[in-house]
Amino acid sequence: GASLLTRPDYGGYGRIAGDVKIRGTPDAPVRRIVRLVREIDAICVAQQWSDPISGAYEFLGFDPAQRYTVLAYDELGGYRAAIASNVVPEPMIV
């Protein structure tokens, strides 16, 4: 992956991570397209697939002074997008 120091437009030492699951008993992890949108200008700054086994995703190297929205899309259209807004990256230890 890209070095934390090579993100001139979005750079920082922040991490945003989570998982995508379908609610149930138990919750079921799923593979989804996850997009990271910077809230100040609505630019999609990163995109990746969540892990199909755990549902986990992780975005590294983003500015902790910014706020982001995380969008998880079901590419097949069976479920509505899951959205988390006003997300603040947690500082990473470098």
C-alpha angles and dihedrals in degrees: 000000000000119000116253087241094058099067101093095165100043103013130152144110097269131123130204116190139161143126139258118228139162109236115247143107095314107011111245119226113225141189111247140158106259119197128191114211123190105228099211092067105006093241117155100232098178143007134189143151119261115238110273093219102043102017088230126151132178133191116195133192104032131142111266089204090067130075121228140193119221116208123190113194129196100223090202093055096234094122135033119251118274112228133194115183134188091032115170118204113240114234114257123218108241 
